Short mmCIF file of C-alpha atoms and ligand atoms in Angstrom, two decimals:
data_model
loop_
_atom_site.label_atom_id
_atom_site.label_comp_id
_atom_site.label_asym_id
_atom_site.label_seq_id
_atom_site.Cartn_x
_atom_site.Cartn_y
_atom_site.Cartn_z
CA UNK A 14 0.00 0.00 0.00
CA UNK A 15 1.46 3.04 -0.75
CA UNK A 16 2.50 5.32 2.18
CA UNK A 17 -0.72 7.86 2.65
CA UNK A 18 -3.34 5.11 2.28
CA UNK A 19 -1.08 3.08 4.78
CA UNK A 20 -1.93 5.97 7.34
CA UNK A 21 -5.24 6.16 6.56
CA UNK A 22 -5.67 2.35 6.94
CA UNK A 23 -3.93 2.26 10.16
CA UNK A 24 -6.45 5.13 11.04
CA UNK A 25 -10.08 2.90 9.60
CA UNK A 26 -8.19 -0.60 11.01
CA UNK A 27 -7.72 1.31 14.35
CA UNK A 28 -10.08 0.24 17.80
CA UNK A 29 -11.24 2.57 20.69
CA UNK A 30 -10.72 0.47 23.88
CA UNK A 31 -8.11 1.32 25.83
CA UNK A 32 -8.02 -2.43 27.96
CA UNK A 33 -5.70 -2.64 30.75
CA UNK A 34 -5.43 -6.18 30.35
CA UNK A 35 -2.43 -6.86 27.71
CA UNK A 36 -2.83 -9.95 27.89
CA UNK A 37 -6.20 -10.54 25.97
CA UNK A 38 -4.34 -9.23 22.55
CA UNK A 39 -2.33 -12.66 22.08
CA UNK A 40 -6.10 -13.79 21.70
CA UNK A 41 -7.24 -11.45 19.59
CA UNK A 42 -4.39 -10.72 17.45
CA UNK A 43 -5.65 -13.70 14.75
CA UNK A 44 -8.78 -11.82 14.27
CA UNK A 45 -7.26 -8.80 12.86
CA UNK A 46 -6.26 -8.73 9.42
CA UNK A 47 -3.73 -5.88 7.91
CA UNK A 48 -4.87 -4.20 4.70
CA UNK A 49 -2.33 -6.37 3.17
CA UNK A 50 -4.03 -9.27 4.15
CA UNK A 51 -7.50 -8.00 3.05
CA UNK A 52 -5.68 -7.37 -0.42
CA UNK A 53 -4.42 -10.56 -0.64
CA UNK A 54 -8.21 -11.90 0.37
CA UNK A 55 -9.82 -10.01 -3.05
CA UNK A 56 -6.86 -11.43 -5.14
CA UNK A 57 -8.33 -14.74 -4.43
CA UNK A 58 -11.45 -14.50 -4.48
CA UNK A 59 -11.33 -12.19 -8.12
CA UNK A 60 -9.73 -15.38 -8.68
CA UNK A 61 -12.58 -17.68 -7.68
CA UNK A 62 -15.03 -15.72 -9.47
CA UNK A 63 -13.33 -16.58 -12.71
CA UNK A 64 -13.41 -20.38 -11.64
CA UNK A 65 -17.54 -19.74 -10.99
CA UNK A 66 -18.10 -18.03 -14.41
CA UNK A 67 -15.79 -20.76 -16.32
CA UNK A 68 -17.33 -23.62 -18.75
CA UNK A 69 -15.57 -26.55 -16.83
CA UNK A 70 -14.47 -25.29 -13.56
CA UNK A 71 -17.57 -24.00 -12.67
CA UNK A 72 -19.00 -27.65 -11.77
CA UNK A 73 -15.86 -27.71 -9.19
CA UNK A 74 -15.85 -24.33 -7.88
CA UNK A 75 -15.96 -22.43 -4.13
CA UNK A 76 -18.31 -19.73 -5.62
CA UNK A 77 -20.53 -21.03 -7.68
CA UNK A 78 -21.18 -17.67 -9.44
CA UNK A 79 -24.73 -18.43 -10.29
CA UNK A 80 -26.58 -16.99 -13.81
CA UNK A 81 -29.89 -15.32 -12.34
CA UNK A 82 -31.29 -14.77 -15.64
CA UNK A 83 -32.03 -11.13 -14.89
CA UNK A 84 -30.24 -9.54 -17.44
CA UNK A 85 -31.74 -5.46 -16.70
CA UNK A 86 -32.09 -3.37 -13.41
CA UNK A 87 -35.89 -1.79 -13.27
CA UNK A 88 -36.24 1.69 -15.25
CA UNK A 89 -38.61 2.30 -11.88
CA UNK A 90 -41.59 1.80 -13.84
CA UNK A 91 -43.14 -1.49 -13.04
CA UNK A 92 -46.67 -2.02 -11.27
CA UNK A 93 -48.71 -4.14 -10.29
CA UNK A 94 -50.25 -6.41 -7.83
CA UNK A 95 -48.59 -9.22 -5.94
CA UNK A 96 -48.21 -12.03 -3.26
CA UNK A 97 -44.88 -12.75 -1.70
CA UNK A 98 -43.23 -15.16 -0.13
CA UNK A 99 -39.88 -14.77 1.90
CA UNK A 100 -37.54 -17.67 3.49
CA UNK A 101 -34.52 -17.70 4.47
CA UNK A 102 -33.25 -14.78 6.60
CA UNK A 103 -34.37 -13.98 10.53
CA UNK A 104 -38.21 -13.98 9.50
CA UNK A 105 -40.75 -16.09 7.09
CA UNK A 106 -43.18 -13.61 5.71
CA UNK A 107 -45.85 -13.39 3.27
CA UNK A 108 -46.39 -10.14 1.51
CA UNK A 109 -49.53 -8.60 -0.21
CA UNK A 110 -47.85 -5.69 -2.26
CA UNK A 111 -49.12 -3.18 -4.85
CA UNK A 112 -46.00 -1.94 -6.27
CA UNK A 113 -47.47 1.28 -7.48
CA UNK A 114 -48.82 2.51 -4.31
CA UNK A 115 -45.80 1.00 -2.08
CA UNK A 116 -48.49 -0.30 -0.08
CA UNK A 117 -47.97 -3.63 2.02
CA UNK A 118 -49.29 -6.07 4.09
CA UNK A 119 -47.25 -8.50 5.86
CA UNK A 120 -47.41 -11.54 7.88
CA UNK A 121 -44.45 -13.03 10.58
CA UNK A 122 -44.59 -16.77 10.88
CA UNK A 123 -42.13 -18.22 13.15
CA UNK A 124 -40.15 -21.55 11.60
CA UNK A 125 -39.96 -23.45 14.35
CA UNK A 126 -36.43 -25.13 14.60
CA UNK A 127 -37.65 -28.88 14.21
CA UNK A 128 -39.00 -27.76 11.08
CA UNK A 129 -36.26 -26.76 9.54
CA UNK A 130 -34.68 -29.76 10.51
CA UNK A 131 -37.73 -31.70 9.31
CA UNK A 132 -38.83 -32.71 6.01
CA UNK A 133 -39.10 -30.88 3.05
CA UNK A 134 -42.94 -32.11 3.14
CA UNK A 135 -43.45 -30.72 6.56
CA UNK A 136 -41.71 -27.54 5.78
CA UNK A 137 -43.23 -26.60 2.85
CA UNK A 138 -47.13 -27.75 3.81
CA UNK A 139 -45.94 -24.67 6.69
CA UNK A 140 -45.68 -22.07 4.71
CA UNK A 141 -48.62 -22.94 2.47
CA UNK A 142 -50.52 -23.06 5.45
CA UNK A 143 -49.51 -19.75 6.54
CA UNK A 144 -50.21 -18.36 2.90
CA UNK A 145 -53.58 -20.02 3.31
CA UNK A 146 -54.07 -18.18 6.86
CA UNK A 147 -52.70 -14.52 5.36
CA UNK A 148 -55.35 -15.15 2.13
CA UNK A 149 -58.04 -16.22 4.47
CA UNK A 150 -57.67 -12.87 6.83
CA UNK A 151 -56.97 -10.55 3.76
CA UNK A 152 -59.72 -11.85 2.00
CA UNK A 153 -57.88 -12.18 -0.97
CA UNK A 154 -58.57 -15.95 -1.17
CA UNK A 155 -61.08 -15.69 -4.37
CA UNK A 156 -58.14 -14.17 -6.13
CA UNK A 157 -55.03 -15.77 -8.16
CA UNK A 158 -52.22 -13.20 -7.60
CA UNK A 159 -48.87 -13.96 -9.42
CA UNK A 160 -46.47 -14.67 -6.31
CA UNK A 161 -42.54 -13.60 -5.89
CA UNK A 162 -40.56 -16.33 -4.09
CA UNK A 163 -37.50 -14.89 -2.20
CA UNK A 164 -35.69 -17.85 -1.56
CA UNK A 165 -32.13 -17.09 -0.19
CA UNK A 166 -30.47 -20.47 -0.50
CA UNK A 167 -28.27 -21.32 -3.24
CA UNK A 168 -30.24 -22.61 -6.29
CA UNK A 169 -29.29 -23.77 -10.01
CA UNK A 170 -31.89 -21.32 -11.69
CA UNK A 171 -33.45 -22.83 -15.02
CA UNK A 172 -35.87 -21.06 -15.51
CA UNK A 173 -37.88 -18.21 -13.82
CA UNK A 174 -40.24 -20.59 -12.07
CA UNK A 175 -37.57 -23.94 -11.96
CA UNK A 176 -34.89 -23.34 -9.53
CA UNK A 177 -32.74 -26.25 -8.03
CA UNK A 178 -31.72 -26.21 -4.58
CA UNK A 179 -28.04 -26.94 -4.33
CA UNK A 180 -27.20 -27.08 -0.90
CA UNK A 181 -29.30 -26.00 2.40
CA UNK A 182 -27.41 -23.34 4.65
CA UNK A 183 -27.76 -21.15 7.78
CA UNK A 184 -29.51 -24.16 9.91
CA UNK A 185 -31.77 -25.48 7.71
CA UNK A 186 -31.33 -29.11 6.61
CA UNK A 187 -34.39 -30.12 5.88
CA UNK A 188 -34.67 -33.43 3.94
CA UNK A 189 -35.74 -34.66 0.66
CA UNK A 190 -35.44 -30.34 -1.08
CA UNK A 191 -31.80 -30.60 -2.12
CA UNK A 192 -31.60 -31.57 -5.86
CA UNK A 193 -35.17 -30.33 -6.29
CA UNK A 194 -37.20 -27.91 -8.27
CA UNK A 195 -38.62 -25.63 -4.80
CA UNK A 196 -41.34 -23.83 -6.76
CA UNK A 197 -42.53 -27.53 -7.63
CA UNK A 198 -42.60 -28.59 -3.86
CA UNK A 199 -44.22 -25.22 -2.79
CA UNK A 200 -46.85 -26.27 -5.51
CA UNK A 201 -47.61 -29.60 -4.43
CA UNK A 202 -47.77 -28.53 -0.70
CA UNK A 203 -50.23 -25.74 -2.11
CA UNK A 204 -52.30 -28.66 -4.60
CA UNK A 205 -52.81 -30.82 -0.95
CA UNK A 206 -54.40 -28.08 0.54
CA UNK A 207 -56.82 -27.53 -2.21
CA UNK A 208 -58.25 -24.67 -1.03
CA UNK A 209 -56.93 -21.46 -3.00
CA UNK A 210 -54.55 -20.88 -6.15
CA UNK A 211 -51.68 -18.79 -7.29
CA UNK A 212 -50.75 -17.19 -10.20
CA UNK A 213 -47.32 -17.57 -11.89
CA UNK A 214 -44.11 -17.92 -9.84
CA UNK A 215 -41.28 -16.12 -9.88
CA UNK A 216 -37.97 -16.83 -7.78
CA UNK A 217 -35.35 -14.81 -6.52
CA UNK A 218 -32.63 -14.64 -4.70
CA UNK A 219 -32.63 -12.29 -1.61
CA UNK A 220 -29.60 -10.63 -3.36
CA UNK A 221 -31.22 -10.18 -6.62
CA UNK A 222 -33.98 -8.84 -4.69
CA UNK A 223 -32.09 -6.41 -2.59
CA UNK A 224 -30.49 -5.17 -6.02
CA UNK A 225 -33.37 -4.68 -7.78
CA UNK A 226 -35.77 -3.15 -4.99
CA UNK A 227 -32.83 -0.53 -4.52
CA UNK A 228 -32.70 -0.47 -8.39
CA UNK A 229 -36.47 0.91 -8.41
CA UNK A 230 -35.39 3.82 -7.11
CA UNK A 231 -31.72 4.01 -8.13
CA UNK A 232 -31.14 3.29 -11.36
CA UNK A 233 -27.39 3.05 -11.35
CA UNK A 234 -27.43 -0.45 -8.62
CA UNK A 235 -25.61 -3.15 -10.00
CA UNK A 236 -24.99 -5.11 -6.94
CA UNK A 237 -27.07 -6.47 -4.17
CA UNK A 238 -25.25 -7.22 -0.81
CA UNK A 239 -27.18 -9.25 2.09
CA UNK A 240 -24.84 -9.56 5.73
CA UNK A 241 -27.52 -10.99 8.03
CA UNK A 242 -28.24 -14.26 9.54
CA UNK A 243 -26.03 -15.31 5.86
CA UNK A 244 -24.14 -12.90 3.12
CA UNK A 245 -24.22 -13.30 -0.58
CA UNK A 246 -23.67 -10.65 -3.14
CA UNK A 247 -25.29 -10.39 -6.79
CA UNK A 248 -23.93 -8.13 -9.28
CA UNK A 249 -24.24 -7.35 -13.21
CA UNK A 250 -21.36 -9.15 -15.17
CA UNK A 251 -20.88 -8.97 -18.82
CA UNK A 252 -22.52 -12.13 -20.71
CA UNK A 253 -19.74 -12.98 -22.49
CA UNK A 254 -17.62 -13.81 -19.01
CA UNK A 255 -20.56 -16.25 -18.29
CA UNK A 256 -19.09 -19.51 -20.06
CA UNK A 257 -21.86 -21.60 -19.50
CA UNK A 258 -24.57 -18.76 -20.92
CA UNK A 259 -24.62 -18.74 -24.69
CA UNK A 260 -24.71 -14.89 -26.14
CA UNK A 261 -22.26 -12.61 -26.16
CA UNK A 262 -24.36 -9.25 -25.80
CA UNK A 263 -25.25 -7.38 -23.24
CA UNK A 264 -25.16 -7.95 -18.97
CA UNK A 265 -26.60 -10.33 -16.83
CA UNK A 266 -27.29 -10.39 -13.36
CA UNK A 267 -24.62 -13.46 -11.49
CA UNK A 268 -25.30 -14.39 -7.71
CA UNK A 269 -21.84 -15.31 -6.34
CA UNK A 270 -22.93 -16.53 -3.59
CA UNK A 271 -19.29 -15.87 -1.87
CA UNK A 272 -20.47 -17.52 1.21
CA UNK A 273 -18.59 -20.56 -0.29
CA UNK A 274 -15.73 -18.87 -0.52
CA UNK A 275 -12.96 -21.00 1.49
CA UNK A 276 -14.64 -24.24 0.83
CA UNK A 277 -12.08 -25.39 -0.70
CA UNK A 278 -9.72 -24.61 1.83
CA UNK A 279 -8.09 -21.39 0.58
CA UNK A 280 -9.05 -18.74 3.46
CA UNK A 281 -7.51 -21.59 5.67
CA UNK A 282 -4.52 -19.62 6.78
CA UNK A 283 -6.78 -16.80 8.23
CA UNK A 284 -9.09 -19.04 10.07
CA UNK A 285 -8.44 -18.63 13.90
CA UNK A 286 -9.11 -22.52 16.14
CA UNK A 287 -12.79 -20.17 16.85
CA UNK A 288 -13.87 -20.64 13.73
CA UNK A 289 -12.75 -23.78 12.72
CA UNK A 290 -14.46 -25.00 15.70
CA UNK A 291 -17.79 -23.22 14.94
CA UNK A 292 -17.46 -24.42 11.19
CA UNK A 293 -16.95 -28.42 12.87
CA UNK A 294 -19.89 -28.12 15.48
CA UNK A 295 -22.38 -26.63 12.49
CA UNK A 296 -24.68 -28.69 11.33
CA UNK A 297 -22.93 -28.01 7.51
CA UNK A 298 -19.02 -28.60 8.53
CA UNK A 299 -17.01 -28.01 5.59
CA UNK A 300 -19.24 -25.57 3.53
CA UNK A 301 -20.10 -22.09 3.67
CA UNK A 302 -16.86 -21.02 5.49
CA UNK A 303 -16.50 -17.57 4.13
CA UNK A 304 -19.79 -17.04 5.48
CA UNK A 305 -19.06 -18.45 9.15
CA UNK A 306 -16.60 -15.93 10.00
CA UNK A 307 -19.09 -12.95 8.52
CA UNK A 308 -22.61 -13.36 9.31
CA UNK A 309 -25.24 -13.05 11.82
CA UNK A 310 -25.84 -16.41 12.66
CA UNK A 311 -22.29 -17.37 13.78
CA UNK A 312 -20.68 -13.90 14.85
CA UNK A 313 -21.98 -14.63 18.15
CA UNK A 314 -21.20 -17.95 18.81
CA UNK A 315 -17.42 -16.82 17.73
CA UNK A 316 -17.41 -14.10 20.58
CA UNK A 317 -18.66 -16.68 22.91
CA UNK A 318 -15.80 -19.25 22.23
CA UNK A 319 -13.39 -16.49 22.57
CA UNK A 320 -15.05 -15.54 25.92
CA UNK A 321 -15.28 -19.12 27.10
CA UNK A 322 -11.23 -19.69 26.22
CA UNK A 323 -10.25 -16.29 28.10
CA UNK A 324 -12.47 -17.45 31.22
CA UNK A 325 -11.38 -20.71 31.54
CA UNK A 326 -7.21 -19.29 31.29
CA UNK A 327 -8.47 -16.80 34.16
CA UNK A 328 -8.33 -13.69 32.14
CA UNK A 329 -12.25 -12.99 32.55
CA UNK A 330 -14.81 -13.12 35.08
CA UNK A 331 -12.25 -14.70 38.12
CA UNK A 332 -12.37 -17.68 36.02
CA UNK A 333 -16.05 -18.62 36.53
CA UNK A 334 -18.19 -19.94 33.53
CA UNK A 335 -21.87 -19.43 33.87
CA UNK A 336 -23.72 -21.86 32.93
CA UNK A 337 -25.18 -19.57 29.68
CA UNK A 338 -21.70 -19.06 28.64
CA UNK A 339 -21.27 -22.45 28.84
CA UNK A 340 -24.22 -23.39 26.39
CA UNK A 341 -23.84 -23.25 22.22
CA UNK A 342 -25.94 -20.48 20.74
CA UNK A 343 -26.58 -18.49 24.05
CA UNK A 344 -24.44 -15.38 22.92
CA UNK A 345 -26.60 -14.10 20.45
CA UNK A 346 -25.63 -11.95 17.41
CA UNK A 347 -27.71 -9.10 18.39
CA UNK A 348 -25.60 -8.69 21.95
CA UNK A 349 -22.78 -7.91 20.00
CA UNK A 350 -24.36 -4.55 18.68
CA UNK A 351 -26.13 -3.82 22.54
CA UNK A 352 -22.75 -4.20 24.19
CA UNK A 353 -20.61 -2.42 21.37
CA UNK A 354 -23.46 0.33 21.22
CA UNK A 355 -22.61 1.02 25.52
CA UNK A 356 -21.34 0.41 28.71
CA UNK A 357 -24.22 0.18 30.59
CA UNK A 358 -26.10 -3.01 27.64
CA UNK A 359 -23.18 -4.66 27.88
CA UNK A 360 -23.46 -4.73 32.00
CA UNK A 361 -27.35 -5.62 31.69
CA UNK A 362 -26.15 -8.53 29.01
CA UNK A 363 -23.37 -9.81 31.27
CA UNK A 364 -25.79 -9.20 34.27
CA UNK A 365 -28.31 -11.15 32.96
CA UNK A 366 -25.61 -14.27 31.62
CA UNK A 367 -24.98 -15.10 35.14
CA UNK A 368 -21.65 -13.86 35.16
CA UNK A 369 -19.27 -11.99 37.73
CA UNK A 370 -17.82 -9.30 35.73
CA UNK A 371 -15.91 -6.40 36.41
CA UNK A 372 -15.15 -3.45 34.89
CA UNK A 373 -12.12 -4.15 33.07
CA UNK A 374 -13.89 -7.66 31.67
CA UNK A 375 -17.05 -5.50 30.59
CA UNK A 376 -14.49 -3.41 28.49
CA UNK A 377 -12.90 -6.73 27.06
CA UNK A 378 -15.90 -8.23 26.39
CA UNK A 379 -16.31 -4.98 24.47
CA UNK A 380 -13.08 -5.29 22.78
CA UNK A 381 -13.86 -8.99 22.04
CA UNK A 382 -16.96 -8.16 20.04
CA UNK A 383 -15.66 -5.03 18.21
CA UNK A 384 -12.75 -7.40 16.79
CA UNK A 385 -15.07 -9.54 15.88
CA UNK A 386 -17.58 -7.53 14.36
CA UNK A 387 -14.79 -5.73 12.53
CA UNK A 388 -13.46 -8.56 10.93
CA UNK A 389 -16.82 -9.25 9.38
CA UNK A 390 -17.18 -5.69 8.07
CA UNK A 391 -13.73 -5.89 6.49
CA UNK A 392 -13.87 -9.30 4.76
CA UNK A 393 -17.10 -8.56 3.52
CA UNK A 394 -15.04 -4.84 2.12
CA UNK A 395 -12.63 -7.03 0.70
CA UNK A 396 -14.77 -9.08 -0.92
CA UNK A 397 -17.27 -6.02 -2.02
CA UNK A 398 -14.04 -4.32 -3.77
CA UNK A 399 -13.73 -7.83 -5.59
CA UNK A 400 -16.77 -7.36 -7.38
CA UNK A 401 -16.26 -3.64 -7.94
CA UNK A 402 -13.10 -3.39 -9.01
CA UNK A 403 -14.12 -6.31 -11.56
CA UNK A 404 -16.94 -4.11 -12.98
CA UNK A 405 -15.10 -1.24 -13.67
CA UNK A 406 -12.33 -3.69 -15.40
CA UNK A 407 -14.95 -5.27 -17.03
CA UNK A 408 -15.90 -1.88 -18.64
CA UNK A 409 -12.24 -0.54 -19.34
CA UNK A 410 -13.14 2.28 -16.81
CA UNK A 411 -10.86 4.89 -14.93
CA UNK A 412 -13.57 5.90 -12.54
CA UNK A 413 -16.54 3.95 -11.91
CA UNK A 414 -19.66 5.48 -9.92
CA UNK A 415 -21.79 2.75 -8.81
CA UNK A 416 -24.58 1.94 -5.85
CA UNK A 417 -25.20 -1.62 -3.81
CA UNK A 418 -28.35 -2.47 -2.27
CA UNK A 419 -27.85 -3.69 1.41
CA UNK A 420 -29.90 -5.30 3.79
CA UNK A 421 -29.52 -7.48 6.77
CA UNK A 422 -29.49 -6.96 10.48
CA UNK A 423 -25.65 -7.27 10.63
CA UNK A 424 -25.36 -4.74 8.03
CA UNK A 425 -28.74 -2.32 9.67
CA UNK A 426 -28.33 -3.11 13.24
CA UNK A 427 -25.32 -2.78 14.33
CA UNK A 428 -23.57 0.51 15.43
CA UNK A 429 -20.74 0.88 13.90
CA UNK A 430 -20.92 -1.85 10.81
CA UNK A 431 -21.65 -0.11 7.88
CA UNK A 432 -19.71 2.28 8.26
CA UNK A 433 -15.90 0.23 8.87
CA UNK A 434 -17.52 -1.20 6.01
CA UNK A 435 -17.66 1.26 3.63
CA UNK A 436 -14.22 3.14 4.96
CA UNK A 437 -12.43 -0.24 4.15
CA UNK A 438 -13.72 -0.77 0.90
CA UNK A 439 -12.72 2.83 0.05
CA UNK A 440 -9.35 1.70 0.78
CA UNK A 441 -9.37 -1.65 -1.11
CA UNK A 442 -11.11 -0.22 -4.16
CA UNK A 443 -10.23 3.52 -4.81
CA UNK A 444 -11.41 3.97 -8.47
CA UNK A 445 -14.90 3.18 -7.43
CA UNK A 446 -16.77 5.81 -6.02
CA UNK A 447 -19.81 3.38 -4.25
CA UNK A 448 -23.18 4.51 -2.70
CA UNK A 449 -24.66 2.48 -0.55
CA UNK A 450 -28.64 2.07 -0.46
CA UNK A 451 -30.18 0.43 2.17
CA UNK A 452 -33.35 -1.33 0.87
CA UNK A 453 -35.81 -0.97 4.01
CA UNK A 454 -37.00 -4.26 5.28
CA UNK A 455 -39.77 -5.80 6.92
CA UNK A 456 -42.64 -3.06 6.95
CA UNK A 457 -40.56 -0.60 4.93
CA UNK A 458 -41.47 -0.26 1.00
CA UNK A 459 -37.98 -2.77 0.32
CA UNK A 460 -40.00 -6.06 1.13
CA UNK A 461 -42.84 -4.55 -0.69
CA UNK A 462 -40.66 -3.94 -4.08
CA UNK A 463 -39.36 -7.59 -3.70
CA UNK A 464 -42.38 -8.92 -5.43
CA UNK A 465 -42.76 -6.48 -7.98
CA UNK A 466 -38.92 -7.47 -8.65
CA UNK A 467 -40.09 -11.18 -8.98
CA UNK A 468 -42.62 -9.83 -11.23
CA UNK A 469 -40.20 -7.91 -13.60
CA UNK A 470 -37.88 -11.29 -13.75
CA UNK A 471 -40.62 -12.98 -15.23
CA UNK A 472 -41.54 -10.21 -17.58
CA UNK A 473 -37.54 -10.05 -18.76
CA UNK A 474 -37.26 -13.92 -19.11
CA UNK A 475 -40.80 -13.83 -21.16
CA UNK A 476 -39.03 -11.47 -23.34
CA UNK A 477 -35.62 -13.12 -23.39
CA UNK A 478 -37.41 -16.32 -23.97
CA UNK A 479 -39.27 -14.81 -27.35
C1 BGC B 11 -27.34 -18.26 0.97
C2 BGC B 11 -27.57 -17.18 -0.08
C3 BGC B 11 -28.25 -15.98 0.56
C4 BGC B 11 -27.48 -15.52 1.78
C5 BGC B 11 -28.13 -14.32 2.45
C6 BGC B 11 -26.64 -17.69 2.18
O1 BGC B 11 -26.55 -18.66 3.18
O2 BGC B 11 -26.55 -19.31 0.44
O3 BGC B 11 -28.35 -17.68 -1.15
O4 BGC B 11 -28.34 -14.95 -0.41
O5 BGC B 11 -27.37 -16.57 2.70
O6 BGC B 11 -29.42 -14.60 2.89
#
């Protein structure tokens, strides 16, 4: 790096606790990576990403570079009238959207945790029985609404409406769906019930989603970034770098799905004995690893190993393990941003673990989750400026202005996140000049433009089809 941006990284790669405990560093010291490092982490995976797009590595590779078959962002036109489905992050929903009017309704239904360790059957007879229940109370059950599936799992896309799951991830496992077409199962589970209809499905990606919702209203997003309970990125990529697409014209939309990156073994030097011991006790050791050290559903289950390890050497809490500390999954994600966000939440959290802190091991628990947390925000920089810097190579720029599409609660909820995030990747990439839109979730108009996204996938494919 040369010697300015060297300052300035040692200024964004910097932390604010001053601990009076030396010792913890020797512990923490793995989790920080020098901008060199983070360099070295883009080479590779730029690398990767040409193994995804390729003819015959593709089959083989970490990131498995997906073709989404959207090949246009929306012109922030589209209308219409829709149902939606969404699976895969913190919530199932259904949505009842009319794009036009940005006017929602929405329905939580909890996925119990047998279920999505159950059967395919069982899961998917769920959530058409909560789509029955949202019809019934809407009274839109007379009606046969075309209906956007936001399915954030790593499919083989044939065609709008025929998407293979590949693999399950973030704690589902549910049997008998890999290697099958999930708009066929969600059909059959709706054909048993017998009691309503849908129109035409579409599928998508949370990614693709996230890029074009935030493409509705800014027309110059290319990418779509999710860090929340998983991360994936989706961006636009010249057709003739995807091998396995015929046609040489024009762009089309790839979803990396980066969360694979490491499978294959290359991040292993930069793994710390945390997470290679959160990767072995998941119920998917082996896959996903880029993912495990980045996103909401294992970020706290890193801090607690790294709590547990200090505790039991007698650097934390006079050596005591409460019994919550002592249990897998108790540290959640979301105490990470309460005890980074203050003092006084991370007293109340550490309160309310059963443990006997002090002051100096509330401000190392501190310390612990900021290094954490940081690490997440600058792999996923590192990996952002991959995809960046290969669009503006891809288009022989100088300069290239361009906007992502984020959501996710690592990436909305915690303090200090986004914007380590977008410092680092300032550093990493600095011939892109990047906005960042966040689409707004749940209630907001975001989930709402989801569906109308489905929508315009379907209307693209029709026409890529003729
Ligand atoms: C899935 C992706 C998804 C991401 C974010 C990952 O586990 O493989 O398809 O986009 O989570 O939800």
């Amino acid at each position: 790096l040369p010697a300015v941006t060297k300052a300035l990284a040692q200024w964004v790669f910097s932390h604010p606790y001053n601990i009076k405990r030396p010792e913890v560093t020797k512990y923490l010291q793995p989790f920080q990576l020098s901008p060199e490092t983070l360099q070295e982490v883009s080479a590779r995976l730029r690398k990767d990403l040409l193994r995804g797009l390729g003819k015959h590595s593709h089959h083989k590779a970490p990131v498995k570079m997906l073709p989404t078959f959207v090949r246009a962002t929306p012109d922030g036109t589209e209308k219409g009238d829709f149902l939606a489905l969404d699976l895969g992050g913190t919530n199932f929903r259904v949505l009842h959207v009319r794009v036009e009017e940005e006017a929602q309704k929405v329905q939580i239904c909890a996925i119990p945790q047998e279920m999505m360790l159950g059967t395919g059957e069982q899961l998917f007879d769920h959530i058409a029985t909560c789509l029955g229940d949202f019809l019934e109370s809407h009274n839109l059950k007379g009606q046969t609404l075309p209906l956007g599936f936001t399915f954030s799992f790593p499919c083989e896309q044939l065609e709008i409406d025929k998407s293979i799951l590949i693999r399950w991830t973030k704690g589902f496992n549910c049997s008998g769906v890999e290697g099958k077409d999930v708009v066929q199962l969600l059909k059959e589970a709706i054909h048993r019930r017998g009691d309503y209809h849908i129109g035409s499905v579409a599928m998508v990606n949370d990614t693709v989603g996230t890029m074009m919702s935030c493409g509705y209203k800014d027309q110059s997003c290319e990418i779509g970034m999710i860090i929340g309970t998983g991360t994936n990125a989706c961006y636009m990529e010249e057709i003739k770098n995807v091998k396995r697409i015929e046609g040489k014209d024009g762009r089309m939309c790839i979803n990396t799905e980066w969360g694979g990156f490491g499978d294959d073994g290359c991040l292993d030097d930069i793994l710390t004995e945390f997470d290679v011991e959160v990767d072995k006790t998941s119920i998917n050791p082996g896959v996903h690893i880029f993912e495990k050290m980045i996103s909401g559903m294992y970020l706290g289950e890193i801090v607690r190993l790294v709590l547990v390890k200090m505790t039991k050497d007698k650097l934390l809490f006079k050596g005591q393990i409460s019994e919550a500390l002592g249990t897998p999954g108790r540290f959640e994600t979301k105490f990470i941003s309460e005890i980074e966000d203050g003092l006084e939440n991370a007293k109340k959290i550490l309160t309310e673990l059963g443990l006997d802190w002090d002051l100096v091991d509330a401000s190392v628990v501190r310390l612990v989750c900021d290094t954490i947390s940081s690490r997440s925000a600058y792999l996923c920089a590192a990996a952002l400026a991959t995809l960046v810097n290969r669009i503006r190579n891809n288009r022989k720029l100088g300069h290239l202005k361009t906007t992502v599409g984020v959501d996710g609660t690592v990436y909305r909820k915690h303090p200090t996140f986004s914007s380590k995030l977008q410092k680092a990747v300032r550093l990493l990439a600095p011939q892109c000049d990047i906005t960042f839109l966040v689409s707004e979730d749940g209630s907001g108009t975001g989930a709402a433009m989801v569906t109308a996204v489905a929508y315009f996938c379907a209307s693209i494919l029709i026409q890529w089809m003729v």
